[in-house]
Short mmCIF file of C-alpha atoms in Angstrom, two decimals:
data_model
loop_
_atom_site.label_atom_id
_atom_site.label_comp_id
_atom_site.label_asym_id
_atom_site.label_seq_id
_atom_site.Cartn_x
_atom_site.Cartn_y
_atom_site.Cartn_z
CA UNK A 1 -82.48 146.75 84.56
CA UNK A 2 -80.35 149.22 82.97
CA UNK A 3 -82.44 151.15 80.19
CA UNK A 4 -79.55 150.85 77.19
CA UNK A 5 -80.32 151.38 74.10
CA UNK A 6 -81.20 148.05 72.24
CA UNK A 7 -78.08 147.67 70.02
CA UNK A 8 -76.75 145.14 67.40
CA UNK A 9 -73.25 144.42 66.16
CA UNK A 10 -72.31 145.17 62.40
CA UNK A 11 -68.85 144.35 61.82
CA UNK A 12 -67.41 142.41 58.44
CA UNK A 13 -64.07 140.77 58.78
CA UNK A 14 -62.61 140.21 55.89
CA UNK A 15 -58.93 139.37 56.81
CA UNK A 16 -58.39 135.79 56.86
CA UNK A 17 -55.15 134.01 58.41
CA UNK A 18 -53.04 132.75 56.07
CA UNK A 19 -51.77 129.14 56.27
CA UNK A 20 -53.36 128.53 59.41
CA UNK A 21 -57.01 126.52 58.09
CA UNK A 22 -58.71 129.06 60.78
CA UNK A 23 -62.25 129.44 59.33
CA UNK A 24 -63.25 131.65 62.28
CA UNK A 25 -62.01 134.65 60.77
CA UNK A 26 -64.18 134.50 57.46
CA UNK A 27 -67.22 134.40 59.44
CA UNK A 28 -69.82 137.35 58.22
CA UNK A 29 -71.66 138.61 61.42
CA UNK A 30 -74.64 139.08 59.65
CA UNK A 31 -75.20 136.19 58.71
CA UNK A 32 -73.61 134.22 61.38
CA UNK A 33 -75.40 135.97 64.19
CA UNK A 34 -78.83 136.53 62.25
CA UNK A 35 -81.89 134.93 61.87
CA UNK A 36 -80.45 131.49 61.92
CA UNK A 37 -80.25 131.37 65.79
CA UNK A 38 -83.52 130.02 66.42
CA UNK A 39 -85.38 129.79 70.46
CA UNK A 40 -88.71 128.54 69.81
CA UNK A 41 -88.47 125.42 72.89
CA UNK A 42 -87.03 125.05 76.11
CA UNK A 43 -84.22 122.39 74.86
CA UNK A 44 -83.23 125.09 71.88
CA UNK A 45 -81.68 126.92 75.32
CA UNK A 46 -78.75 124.53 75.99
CA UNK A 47 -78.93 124.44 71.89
CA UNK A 48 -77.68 128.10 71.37
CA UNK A 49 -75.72 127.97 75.33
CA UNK A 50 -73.56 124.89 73.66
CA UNK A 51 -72.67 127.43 70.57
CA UNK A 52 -71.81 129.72 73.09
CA UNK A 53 -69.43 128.11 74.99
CA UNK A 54 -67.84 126.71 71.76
CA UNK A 55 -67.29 130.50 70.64
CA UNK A 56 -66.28 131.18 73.97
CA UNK A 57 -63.48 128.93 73.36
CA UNK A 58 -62.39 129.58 69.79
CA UNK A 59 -59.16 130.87 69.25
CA UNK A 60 -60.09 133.91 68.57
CA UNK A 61 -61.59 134.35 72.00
CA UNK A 62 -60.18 132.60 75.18
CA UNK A 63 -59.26 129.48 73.28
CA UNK A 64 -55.86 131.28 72.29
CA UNK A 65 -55.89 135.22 70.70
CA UNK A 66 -57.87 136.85 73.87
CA UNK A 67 -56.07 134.55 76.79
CA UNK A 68 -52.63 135.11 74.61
CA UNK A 69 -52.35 138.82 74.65
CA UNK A 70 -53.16 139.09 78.06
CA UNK A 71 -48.77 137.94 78.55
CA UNK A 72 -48.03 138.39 75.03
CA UNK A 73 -47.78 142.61 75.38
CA UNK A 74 -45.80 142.17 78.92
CA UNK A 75 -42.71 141.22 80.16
CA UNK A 76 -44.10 137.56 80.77
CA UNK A 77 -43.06 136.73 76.97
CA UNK A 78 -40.26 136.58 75.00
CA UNK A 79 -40.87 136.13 71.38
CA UNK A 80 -38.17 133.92 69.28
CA UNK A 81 -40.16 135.12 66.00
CA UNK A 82 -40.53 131.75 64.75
CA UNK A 83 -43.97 132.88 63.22
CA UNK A 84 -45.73 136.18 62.88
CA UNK A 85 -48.54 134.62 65.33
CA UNK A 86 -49.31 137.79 67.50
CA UNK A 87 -45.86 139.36 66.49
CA UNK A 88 -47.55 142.54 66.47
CA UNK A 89 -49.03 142.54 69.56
CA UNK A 90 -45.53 141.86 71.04
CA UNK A 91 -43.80 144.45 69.44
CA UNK A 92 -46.70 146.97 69.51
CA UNK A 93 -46.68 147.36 65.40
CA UNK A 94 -50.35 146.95 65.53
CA UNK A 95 -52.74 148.71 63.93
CA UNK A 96 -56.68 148.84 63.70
CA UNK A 97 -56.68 146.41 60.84
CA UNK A 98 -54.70 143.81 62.72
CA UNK A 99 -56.60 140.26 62.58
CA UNK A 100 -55.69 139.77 66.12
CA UNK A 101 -57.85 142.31 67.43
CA UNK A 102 -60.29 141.93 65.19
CA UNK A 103 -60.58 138.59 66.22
CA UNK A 104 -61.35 139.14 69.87
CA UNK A 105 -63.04 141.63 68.87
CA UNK A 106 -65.96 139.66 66.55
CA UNK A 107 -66.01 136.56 68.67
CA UNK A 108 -66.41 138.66 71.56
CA UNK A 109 -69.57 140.02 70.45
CA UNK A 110 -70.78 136.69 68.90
CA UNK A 111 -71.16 135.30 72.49
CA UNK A 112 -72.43 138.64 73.61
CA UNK A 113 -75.01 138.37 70.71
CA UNK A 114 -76.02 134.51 71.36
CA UNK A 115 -76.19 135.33 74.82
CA UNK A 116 -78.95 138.11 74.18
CA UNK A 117 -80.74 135.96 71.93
CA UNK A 118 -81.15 133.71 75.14
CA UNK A 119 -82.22 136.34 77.35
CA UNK A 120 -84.45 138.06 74.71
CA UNK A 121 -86.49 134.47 74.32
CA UNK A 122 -86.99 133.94 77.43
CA UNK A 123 -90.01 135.53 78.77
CA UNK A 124 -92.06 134.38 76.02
CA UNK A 125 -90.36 130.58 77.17
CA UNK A 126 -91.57 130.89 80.88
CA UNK A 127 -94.63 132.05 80.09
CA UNK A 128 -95.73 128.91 77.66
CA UNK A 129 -94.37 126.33 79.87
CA UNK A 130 -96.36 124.77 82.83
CA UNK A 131 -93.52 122.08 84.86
CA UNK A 132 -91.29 123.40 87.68
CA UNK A 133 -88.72 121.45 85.95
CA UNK A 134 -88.68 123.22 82.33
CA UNK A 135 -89.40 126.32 84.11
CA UNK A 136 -85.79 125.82 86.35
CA UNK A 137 -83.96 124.60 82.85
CA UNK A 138 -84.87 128.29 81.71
CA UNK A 139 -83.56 130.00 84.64
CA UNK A 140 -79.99 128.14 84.59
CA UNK A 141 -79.89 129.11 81.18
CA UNK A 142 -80.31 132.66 81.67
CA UNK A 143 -78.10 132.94 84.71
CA UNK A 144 -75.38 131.28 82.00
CA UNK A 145 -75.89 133.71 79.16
CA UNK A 146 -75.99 136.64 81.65
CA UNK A 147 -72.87 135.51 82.59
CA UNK A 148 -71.42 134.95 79.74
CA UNK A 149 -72.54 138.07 78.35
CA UNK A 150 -70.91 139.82 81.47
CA UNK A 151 -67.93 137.77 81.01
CA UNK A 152 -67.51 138.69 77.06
CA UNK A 153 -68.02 142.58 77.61
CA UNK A 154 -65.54 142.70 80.71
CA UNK A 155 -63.11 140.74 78.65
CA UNK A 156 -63.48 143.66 75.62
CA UNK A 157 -63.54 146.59 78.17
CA UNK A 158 -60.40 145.38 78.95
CA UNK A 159 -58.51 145.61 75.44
CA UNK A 160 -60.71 148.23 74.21
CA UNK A 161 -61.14 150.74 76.86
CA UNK A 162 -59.13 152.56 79.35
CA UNK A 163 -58.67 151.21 82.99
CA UNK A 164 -61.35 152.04 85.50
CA UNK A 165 -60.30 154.66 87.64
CA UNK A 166 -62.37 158.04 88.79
CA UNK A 167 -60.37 159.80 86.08
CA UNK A 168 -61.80 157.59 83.25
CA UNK A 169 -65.15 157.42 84.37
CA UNK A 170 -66.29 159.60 81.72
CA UNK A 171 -64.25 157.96 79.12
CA UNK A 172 -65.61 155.52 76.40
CA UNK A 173 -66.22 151.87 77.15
CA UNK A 174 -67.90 149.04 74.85
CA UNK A 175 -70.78 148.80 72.52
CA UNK A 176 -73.28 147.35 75.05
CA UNK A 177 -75.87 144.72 73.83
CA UNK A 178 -78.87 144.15 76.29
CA UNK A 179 -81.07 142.37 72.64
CA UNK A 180 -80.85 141.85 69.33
CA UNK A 181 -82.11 144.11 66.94
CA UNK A 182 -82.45 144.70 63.18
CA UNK A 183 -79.04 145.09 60.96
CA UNK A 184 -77.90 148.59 60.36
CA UNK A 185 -79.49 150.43 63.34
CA UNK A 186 -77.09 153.04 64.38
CA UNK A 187 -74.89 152.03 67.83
CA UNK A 188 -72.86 153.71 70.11
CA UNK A 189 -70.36 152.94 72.72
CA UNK A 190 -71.44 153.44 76.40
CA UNK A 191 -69.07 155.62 79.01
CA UNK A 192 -66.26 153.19 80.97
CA UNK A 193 -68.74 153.83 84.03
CA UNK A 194 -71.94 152.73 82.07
CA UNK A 195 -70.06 149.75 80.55
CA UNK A 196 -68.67 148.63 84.34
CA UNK A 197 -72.19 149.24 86.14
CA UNK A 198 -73.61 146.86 83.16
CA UNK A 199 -71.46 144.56 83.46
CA UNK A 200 -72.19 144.41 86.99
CA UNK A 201 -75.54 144.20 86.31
CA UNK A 202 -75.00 140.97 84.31
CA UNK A 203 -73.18 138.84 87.21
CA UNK A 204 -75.99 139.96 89.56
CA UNK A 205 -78.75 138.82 87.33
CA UNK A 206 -76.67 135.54 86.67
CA UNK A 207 -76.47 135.25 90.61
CA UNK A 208 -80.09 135.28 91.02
CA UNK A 209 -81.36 133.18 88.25
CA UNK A 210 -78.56 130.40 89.08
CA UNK A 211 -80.70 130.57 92.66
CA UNK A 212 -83.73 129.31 90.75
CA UNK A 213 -82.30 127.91 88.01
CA UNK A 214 -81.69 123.66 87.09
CA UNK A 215 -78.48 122.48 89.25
CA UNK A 216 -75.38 122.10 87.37
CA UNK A 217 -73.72 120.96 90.42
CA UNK A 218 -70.97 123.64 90.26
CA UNK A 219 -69.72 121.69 86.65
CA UNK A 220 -66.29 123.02 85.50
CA UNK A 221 -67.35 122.80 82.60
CA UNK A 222 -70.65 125.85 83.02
CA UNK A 223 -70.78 129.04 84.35
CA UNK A 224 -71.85 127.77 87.41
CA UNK A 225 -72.38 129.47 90.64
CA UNK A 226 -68.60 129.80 91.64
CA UNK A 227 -67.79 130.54 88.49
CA UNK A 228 -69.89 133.78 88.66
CA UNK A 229 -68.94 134.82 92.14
CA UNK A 230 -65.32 134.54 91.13
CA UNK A 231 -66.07 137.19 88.07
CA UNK A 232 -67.68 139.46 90.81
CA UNK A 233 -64.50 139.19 92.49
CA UNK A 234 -62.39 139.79 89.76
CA UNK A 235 -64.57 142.93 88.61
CA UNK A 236 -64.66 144.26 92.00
CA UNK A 237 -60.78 143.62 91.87
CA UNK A 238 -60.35 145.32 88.65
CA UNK A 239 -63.05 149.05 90.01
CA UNK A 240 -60.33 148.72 93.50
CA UNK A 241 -63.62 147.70 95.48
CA UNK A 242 -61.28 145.60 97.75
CA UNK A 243 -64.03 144.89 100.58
CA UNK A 244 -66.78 143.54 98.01
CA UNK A 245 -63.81 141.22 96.13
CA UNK A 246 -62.78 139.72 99.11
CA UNK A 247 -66.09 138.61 99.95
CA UNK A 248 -66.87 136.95 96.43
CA UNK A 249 -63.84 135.91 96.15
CA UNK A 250 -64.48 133.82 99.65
CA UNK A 251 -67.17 132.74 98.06
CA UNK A 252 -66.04 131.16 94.78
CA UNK A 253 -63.09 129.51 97.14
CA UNK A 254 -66.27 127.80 98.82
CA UNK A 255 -65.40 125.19 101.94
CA UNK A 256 -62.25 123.83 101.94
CA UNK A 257 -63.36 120.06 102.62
CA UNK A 258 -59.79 118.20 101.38
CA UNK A 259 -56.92 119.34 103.11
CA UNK A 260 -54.70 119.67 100.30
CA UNK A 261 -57.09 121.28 97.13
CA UNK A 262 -54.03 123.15 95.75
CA UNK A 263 -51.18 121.05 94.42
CA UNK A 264 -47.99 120.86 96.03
CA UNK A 265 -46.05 118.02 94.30
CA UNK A 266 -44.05 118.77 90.97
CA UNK A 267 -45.95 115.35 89.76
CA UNK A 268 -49.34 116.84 90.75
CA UNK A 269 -49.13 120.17 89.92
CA UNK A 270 -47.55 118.54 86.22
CA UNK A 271 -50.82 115.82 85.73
CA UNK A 272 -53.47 118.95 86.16
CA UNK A 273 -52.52 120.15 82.79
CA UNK A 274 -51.80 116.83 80.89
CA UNK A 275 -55.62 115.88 80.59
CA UNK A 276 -58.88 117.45 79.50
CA UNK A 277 -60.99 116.51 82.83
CA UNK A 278 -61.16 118.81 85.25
CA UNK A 279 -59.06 119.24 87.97
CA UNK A 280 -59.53 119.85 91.89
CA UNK A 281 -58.20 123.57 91.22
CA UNK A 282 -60.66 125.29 87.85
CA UNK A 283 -63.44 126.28 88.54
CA UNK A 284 -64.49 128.00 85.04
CA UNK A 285 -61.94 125.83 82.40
CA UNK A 286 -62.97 125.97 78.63
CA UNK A 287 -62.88 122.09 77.87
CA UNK A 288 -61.01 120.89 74.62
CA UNK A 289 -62.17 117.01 73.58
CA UNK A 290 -59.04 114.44 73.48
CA UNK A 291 -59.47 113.95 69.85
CA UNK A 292 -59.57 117.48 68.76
CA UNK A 293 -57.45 118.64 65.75
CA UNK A 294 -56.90 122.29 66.95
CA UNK A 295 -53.11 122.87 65.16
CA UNK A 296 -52.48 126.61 64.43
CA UNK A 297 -55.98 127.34 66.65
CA UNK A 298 -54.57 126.43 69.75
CA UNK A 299 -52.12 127.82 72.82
CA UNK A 300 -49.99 124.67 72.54
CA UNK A 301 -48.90 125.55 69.26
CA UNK A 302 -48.44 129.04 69.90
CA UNK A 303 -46.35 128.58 72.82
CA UNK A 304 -44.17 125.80 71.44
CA UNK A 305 -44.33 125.78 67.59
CA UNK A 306 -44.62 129.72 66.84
CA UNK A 307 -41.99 130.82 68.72
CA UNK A 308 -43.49 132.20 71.98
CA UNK A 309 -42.42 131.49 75.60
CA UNK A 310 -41.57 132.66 79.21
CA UNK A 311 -39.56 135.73 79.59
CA UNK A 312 -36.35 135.60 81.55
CA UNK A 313 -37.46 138.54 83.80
CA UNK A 314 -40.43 135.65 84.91
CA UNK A 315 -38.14 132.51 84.31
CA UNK A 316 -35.84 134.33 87.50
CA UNK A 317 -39.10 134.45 89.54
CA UNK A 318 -39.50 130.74 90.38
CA UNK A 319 -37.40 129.23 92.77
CA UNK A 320 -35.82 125.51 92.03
CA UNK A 321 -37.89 124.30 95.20
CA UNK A 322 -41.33 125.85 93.73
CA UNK A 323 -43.09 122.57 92.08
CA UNK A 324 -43.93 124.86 88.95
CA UNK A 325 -40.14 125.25 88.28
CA UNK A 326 -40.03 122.74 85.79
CA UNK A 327 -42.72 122.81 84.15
CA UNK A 328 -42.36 126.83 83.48
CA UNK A 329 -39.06 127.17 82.80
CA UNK A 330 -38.02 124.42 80.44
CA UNK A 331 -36.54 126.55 77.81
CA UNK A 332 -38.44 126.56 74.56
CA UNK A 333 -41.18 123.88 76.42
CA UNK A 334 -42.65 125.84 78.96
CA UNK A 335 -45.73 126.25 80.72
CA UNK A 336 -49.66 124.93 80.83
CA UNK A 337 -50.12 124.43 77.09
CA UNK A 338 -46.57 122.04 76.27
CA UNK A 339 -49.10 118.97 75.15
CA UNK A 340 -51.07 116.52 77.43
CA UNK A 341 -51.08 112.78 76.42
CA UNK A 342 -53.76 113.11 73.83
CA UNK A 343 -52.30 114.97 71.19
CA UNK A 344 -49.71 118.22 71.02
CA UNK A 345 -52.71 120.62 70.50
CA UNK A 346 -55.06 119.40 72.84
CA UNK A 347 -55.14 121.42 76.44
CA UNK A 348 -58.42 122.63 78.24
CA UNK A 349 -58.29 126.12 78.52
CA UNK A 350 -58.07 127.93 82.27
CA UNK A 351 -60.51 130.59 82.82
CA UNK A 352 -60.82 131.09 86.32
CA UNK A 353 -58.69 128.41 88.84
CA UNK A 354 -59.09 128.55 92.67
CA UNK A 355 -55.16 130.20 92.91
CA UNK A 356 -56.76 133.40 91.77
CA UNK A 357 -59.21 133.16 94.15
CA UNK A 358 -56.90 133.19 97.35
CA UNK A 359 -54.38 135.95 95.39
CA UNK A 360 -57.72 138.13 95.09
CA UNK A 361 -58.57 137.35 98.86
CA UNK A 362 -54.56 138.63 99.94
CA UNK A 363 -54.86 141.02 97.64
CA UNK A 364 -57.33 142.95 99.17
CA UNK A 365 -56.42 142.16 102.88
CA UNK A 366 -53.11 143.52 102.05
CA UNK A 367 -54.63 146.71 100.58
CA UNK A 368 -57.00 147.04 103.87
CA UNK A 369 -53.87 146.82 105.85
CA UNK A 370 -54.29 143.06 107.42
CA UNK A 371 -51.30 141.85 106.91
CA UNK A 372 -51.66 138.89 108.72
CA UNK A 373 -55.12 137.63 106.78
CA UNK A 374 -53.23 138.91 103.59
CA UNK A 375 -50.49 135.85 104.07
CA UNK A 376 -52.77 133.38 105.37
CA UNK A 377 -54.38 133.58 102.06
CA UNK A 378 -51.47 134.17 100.03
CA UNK A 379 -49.50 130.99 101.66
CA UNK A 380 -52.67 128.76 99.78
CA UNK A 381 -50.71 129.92 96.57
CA UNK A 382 -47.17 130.47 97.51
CA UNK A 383 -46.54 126.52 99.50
CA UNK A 384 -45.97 125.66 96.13
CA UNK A 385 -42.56 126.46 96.67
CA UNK A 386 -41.87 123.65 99.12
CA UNK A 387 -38.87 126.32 100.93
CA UNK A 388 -42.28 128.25 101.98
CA UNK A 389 -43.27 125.78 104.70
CA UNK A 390 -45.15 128.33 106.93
CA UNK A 391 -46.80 131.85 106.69
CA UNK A 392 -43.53 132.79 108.72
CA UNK A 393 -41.64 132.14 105.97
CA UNK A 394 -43.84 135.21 104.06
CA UNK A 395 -43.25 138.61 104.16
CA UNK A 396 -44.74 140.59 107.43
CA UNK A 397 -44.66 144.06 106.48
CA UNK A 398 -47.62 145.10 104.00
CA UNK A 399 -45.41 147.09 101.49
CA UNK A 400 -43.26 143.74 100.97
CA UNK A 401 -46.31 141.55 101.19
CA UNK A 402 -47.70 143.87 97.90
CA UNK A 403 -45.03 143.14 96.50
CA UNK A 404 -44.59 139.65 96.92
CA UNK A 405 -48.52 139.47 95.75
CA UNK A 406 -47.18 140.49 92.29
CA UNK A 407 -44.85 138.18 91.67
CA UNK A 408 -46.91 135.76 93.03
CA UNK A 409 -49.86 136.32 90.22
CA UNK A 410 -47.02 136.16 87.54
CA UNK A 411 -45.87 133.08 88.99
CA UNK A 412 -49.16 131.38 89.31
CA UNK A 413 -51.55 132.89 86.35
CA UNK A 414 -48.52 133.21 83.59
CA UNK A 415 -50.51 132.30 80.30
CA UNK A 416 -53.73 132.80 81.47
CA UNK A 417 -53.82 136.00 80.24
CA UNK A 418 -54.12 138.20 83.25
CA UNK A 419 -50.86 140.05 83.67
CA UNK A 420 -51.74 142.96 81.05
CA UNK A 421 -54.53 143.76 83.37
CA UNK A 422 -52.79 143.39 86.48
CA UNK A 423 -50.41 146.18 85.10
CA UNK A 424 -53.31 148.12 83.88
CA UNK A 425 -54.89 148.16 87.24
CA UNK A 426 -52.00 148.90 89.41
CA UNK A 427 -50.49 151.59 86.66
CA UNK A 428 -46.99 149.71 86.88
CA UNK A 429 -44.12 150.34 84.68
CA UNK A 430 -42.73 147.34 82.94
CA UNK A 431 -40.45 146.56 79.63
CA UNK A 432 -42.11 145.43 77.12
CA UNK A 433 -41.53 143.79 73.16
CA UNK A 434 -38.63 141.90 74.46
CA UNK A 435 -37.42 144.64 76.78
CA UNK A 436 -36.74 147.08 73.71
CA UNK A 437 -39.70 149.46 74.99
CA UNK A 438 -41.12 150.73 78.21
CA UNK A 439 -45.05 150.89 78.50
CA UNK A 440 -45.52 153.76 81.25
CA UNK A 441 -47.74 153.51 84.12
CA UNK A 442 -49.60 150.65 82.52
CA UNK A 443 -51.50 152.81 80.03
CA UNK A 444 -52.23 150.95 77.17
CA UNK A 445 -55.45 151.25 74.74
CA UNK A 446 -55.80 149.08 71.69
CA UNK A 447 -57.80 150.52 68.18
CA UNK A 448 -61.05 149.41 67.99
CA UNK A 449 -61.00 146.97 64.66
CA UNK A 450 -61.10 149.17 61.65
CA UNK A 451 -63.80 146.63 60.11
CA UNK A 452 -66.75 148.08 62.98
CA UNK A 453 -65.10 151.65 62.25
CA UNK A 454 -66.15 151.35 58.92
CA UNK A 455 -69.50 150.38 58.78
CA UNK A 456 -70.36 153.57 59.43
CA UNK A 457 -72.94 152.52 62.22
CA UNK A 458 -72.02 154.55 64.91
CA UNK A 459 -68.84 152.68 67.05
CA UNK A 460 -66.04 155.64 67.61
CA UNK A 461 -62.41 154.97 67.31
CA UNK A 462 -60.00 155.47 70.17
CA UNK A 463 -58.87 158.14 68.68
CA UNK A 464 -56.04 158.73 70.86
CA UNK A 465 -54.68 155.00 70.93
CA UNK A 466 -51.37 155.68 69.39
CA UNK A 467 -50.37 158.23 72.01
CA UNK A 468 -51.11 154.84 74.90
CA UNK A 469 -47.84 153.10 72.71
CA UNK A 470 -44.79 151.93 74.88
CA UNK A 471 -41.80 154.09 73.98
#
């Protein structure tokens, strides 16, 4: 294991949202994340894993602020400024006090810090029980909270830190947690190359103990075991390590056994996203209960109360023959989150769907120069359009089949939160806040919160961050 430096989180939010009953922002760390999370037994595991998961989908995490931002700063969005929900991260007026970083940025480390607490625990576990069966309950739990814990610092590298390239190696990444310690001890942020190879670390460990671990017969619902190879893929994507993301990639996609596991019927695709089961296509979803009251706390709203929605630059994208058309381009009732037949609010929450998984896979054939394996994944995605009845009907030459690829992940992942770090990774050029301002070869760095600045405990600012703003 990585020798890091045992570290705890001190951060004290004291913003609250106004008018939006969202109690998850007047949380105090200390006390939330202290002595109160308690692993004494083997059932305490799935205990703390349950408050995990529920963090994990807050919306200040992936349940809306985190997944939000990842379209919300690019040229996916347009923003009618019905609300000030995320205005500032749309029109890049934020600052280091802004409660929608701040947000990410505590509930982050909350399922970092759970997570630890279930790793920390147990040794001590393993060695006081004596069945096979409690013994394999402890192992699935820590190849979950490994993976979680990878999961939550990737997701902060991402908003906090530059891009991984060989020329920000050196640069700083995240505050990593390996256990929890006492409050106050001083912290530090790890280099962008430190904070990658640990985050590494954390899917492999996750890999091995879900080997030995309790089944959870590859559950939706978990982090289960293509769950976690699909975050290798997507964090060998992310480092350009095209021949190891292909391969895990391949192996969250799994065997094929029904001909037809993406959807290509407007009715079909429509009915994935109008219920809170799973669906033949998520692998990793973040599961919402049909009589939840979520309001303010929830995508739905944000996309079709508060004023946000598809871009026209993305709206032009979709063909009328693609089975998303509807669906994404209804003006002012667009995309995933428009309401399922529960309630307005209610929608699980994508994490990681099996689309991804085949864009990754032609992704990184294209980039290896196999143009032919790159379309033969990439048609899995792109027969949604129903005028795309054959890989002939793709591009053939590898500069247009690039291309294509990009369009293709807008198409398919818009509002799952991955096109900021698509144009991160491939330093493009787009317009941003509306189209009013260019962000330049995808550099972008966001403030760490001015709430951990100021505890004095050791986490530097991004000093530079304000020199990263679109012009």
């Amino acid at each position: 294991m990585l020798n890091y430096k045992n570290i705890f989180l001190a951060t004290t939010m004291t913003a609250l949202l106004s008018s939006c009953g969202s109690d998850f922002l007047n949380l105090d760390p200390h006390q939330q994340i202290g002595d109160d999370v308690v692993i004494q037994k083997v059932e305490d595991i799935s205990t703390v894993l349950s408050g995990v998961y529920n963090r994990m989908g807050s919306a200040g995490f992936i349940g809306r602020n985190l997944t939000a931002i990842g379209d919300v700063a690019t040229d996916n969005v347009y923003n009618a400024n019905a609300t000030n929900h995320l205005s500032a991260i749309f029109d890049y007026t934020y600052q280091p006090t802004s409660s929608d970083l701040t947000s990410v940025w505590n509930a982050g480390y909350k399922v970092i810090d759970h997570s630890a607490r279930i790793i920390h625990s147990a040794p001590k576990l393993l060695a006081s029980v004596t069945s096979k069966s409690d013994s394999a309950k402890i192992y699935s739990g820590l190849s979950q909270a490994y993976a979680l814990r990878g999961y939550a610092t990737f997701a902060l590298t991402n908003l906090f830190a530059l891009p991984y390239s060989a020329d920000n190696l050196q640069e700083p990444g995240v505050v990593l947690v390996e256990e929890p310690i006492a409050v106050f001890q001083k912290i530090k942020r790890a280099s962008l190359e430190e904070t990658y190879a640990y985050i590494t670390e954390q899917f492999e460990f996750a890999t091995n103990y879900a080997k030995v671990g309790s089944a959870i017969a590859n559950s939706q619902f978990y982090m289960n075991p293509r769950a976690i190879a699909a975050m290798k893929a997507r964090v060998a994507l992310y480092k350009g390590n095209y021949a190891d993301a292909k391969v895990f990639a391949k192996e969250a996609i799994g065997k094929i056994e029904e001909e037809n596991r993406i959807a290509t019927t407007e009715t079909a695709y429509n009915e994935m996203f109008d219920k809170v089961s799973g669906t033949p296509e998520d692998i990793f979803v973040i599961a919402k209960s049909s009589d939840d009251h979520l309001s303010a706390n929830s995508l739905n709203t944000l996309y079709n109360n508060y004023g946000l929605g598809i871009s026209d630059d993305l709206a032009a994208l979709y063909d009328s023959t693609d089975v998303r058309f509807s669906k994404m381009t209804t003006y002012d009732k667009n995309g995933y989150y428009t309401g399922g037949k529960y309630a307005a609010d209610v929608a699980n929450v994508s994490v990681i769907r099996l689309p991804e998984m085949y864009l990754i896979v032609a992704e990184c054939e294209a980039e290896q120069g196999n143009a032919v394996a790159a379309t033969a994944a990439l048609y899995e995605v792109a027969k949604r359009n129903l005028a795309i009845t054959s890989v002939a009907k793709l591009p053939t030459e590898l500069d247009a089949i690039k291309a294509f690829i990009v369009d293709e992940r807008r198409r398919e992942l818009f509002q799952e939160g991955h096109r900021l770090n698509d144009v991160r990774r491939r330093r493009e050029t787009i317009k941003v806040a509306g189209g009013a301002k260019e962000l330049t070869d995808g550099q972008i760095l966001y403030p760490i919160p001015a709430d951990e600045i100021n505890t004095g405990l050791g986490v530097t600012q991004n000093d530079n961050w304000t020199s990263y703003l679109p012009k």
